[in-house]
Coordinates of C-alpha atoms in Angstrom, one line a residue:
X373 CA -61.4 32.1 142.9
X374 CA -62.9 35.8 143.3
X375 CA -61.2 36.4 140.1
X376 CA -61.8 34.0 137.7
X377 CA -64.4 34.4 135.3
X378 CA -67.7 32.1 136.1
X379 CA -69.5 30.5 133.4
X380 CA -71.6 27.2 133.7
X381 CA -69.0 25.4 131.0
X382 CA -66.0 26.4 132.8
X383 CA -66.5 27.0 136.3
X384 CA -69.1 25.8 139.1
X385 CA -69.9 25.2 142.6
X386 CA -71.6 23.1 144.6
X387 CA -73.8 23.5 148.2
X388 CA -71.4 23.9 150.9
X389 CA -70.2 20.5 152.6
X390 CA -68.1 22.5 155.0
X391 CA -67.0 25.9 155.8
X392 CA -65.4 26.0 152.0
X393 CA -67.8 24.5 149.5
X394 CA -66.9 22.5 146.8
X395 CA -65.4 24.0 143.5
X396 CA -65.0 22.4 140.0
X397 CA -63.3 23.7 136.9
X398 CA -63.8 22.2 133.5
X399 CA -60.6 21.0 131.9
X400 CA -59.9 20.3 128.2
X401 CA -58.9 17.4 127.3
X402 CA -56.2 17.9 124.6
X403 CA -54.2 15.1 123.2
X404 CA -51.2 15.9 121.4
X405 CA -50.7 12.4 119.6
X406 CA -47.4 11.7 117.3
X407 CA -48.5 13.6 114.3
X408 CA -48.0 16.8 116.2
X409 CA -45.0 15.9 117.9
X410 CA -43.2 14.6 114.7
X411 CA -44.6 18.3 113.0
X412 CA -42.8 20.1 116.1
X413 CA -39.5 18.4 115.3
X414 CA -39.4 18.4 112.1
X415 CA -39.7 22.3 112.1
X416 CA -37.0 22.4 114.8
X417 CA -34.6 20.5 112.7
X418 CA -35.6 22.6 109.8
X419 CA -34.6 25.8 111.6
X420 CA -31.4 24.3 113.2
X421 CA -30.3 23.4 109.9
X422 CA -31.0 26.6 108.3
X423 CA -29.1 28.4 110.8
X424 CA -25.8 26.3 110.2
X425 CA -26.2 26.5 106.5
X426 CA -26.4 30.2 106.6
X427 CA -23.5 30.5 108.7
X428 CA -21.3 28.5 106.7
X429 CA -22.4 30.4 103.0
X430 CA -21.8 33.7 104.5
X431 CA -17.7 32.6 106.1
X432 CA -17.6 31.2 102.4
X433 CA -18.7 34.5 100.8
X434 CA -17.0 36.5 103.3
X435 CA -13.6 34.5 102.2
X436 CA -14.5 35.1 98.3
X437 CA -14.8 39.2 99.2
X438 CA -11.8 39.3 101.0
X439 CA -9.8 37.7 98.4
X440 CA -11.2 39.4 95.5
X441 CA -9.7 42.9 97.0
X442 CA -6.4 42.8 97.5
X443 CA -4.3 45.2 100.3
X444 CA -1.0 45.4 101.9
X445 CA -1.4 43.1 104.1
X446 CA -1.7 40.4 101.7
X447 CA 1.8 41.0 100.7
X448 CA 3.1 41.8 104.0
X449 CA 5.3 39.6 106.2
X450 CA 5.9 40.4 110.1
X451 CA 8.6 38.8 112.1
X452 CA 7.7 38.2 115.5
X453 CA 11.0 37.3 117.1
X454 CA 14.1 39.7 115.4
X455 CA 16.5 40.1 116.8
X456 CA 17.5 42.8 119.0
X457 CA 19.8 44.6 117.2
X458 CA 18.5 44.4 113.6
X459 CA 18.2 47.9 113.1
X460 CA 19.5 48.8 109.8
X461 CA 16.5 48.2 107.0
X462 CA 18.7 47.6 104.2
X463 CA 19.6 44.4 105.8
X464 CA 16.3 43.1 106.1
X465 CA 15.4 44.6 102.7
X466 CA 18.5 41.7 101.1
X467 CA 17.7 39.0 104.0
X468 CA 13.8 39.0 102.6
X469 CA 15.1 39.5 99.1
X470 CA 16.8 36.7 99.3
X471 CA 14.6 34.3 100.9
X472 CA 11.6 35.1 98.4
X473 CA 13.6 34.7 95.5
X474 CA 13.0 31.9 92.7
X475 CA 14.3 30.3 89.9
X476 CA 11.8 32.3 87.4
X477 CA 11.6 36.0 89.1
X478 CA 13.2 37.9 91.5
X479 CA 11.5 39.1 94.8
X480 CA 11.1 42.6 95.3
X481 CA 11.1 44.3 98.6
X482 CA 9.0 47.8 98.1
X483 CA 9.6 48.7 101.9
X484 CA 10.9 47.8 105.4
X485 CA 9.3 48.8 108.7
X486 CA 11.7 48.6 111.9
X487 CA 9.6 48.5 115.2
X488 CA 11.2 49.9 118.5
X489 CA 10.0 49.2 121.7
X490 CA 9.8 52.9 122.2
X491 CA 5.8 52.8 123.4
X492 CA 6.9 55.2 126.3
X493 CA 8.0 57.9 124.3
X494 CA 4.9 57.6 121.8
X495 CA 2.4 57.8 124.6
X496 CA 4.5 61.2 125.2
X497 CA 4.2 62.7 122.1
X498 CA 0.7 61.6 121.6
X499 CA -0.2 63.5 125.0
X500 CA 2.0 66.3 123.8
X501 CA 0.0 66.8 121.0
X502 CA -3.1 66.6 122.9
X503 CA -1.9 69.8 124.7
X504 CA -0.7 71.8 122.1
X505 CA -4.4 71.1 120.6
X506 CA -5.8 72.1 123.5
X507 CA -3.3 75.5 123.3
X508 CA -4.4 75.8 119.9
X509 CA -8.3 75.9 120.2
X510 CA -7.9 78.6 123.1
X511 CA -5.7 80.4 120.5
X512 CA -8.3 80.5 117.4
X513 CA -11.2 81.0 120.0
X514 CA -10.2 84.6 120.0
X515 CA -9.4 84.9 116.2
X516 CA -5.5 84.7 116.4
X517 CA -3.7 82.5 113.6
X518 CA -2.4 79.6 115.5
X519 CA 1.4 79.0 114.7
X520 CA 2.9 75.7 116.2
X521 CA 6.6 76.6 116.2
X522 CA 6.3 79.6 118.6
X523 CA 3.8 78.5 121.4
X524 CA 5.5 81.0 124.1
X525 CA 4.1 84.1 121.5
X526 CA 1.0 81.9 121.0
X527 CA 0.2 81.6 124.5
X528 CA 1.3 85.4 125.5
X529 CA -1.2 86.8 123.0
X530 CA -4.1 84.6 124.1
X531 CA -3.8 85.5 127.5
X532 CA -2.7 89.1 126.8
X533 CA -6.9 90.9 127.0
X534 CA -7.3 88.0 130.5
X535 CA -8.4 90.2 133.4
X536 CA -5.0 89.4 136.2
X537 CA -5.7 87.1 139.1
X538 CA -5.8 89.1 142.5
X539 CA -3.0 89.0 144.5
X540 CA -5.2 87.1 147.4
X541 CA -6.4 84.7 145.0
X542 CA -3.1 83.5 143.7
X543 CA -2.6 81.9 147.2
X544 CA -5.8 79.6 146.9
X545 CA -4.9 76.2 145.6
X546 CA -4.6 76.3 142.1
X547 CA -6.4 79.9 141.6
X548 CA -3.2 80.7 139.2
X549 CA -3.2 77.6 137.2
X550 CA -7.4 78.2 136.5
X551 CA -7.5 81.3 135.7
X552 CA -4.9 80.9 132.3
X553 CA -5.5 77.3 131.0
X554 CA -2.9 78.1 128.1
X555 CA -0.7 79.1 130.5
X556 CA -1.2 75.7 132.4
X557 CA -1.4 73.6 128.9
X558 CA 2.4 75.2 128.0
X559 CA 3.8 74.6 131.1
X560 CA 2.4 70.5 130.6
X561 CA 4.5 71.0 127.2
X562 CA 7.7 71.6 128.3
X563 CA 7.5 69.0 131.0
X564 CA 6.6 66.7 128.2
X565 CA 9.7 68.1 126.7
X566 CA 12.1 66.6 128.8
X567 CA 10.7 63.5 129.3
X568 CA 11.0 63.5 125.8
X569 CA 14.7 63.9 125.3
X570 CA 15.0 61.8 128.0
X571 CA 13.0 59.1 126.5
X572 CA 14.8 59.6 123.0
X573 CA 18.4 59.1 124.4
X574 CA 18.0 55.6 125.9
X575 CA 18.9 53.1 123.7
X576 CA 15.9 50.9 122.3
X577 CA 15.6 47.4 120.7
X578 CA 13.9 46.0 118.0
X579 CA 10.4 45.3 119.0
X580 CA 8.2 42.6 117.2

């Protein structure tokens, strides 16, 4: 009550009848009849309505633009359960030749894409990569043309002006391996290696 704002139209008191007083507000008395209400839902439909038309013109349009452009995949056909070893991309080139064709024109195959389940060894090379990226920025950092096929030279030359780690130093855990981070990067990269060939001589199966 200390707070609200007196006025003689909105807010008065009366002589105290006890320890409280007696305290009256003025309250407005505003009907809303059915004019109102039938003016409040008729917007809400309105705006409901709206909402679903515009949703269903713009998954129209959105259809019209995606078939006015064409692409590959709108000429592409995936098999999601070949069999395992279907390898040879000739064979699929006549199996899909074959089941396209018509009485008026031939089907023609443009290409064939075999998928292997060979995830494993892509995440290799990928992180391979990675590191040879990594080689190859420390490399150019101190202006020396980066060649790919000999990253032993690479990595000699980069760390060639690198002030050598003191002898006590080399025994602290990982001193070595911090203080030549191409060093480090190459020895990842032959490790990677292996796993590679490793990776490359088990047999794989056609993947979907």
């Amino acid at each position: 009550w200390d707070s609200f704002t007196g006025g003689l139209f909105r807010y008065a008191t009366t002589s105290a009848v006890n320890s409280e007083g007696l305290f009256f507000v003025k309250r407005n008395n505003c009907s809303v009849g059915y004019k109102q209400g039938l003016y409040a839902f008729s917007t809400l439909v309105f705006v409901v309505l709206s909402i679903i038309i515009m949703n269903l013109v713009s998954r129209r349009r959105e259809v019209q633009l995606d078939e006015s452009q064409q692409t590959t995949s709108d000429y592409s056909v995936q098999v999601s359960d070949p069999p395992k070893d279907a390898f040879d991309p000739e064979e699929w080139k006549a199996f899909f030749s074959q089941q396209f064709d018509d009485e008026h024109e031939a089907a023609e195959v443009v290409a064939v894409t075999v998928a292997l389940n060979n995830e494993r060894l892509i995440r290799t090379l990928v992180e391979r990569r990675q590191l040879i990226q990594n080689i190859a920025a420390l490399v150019e950092s101190k202006n020396i043309p980066f060649d790919p096929t000999n990253l032993d030279e690479m990595v000699e030359r980069c760390c060639a002006n690198d002030s050598p780690v003191p002898t006590w130093k080399k025994y602290l855990c990982c001193a070595g391996d911090a203080s030549s981070p191409a060093r480090k990067y190459l020895q990842k990269v032959r490790k990677l290696d292996e796993k590679a060939r490793r990776l490359a001589q088990k047999k794989k199966e056609v993947s979907h």
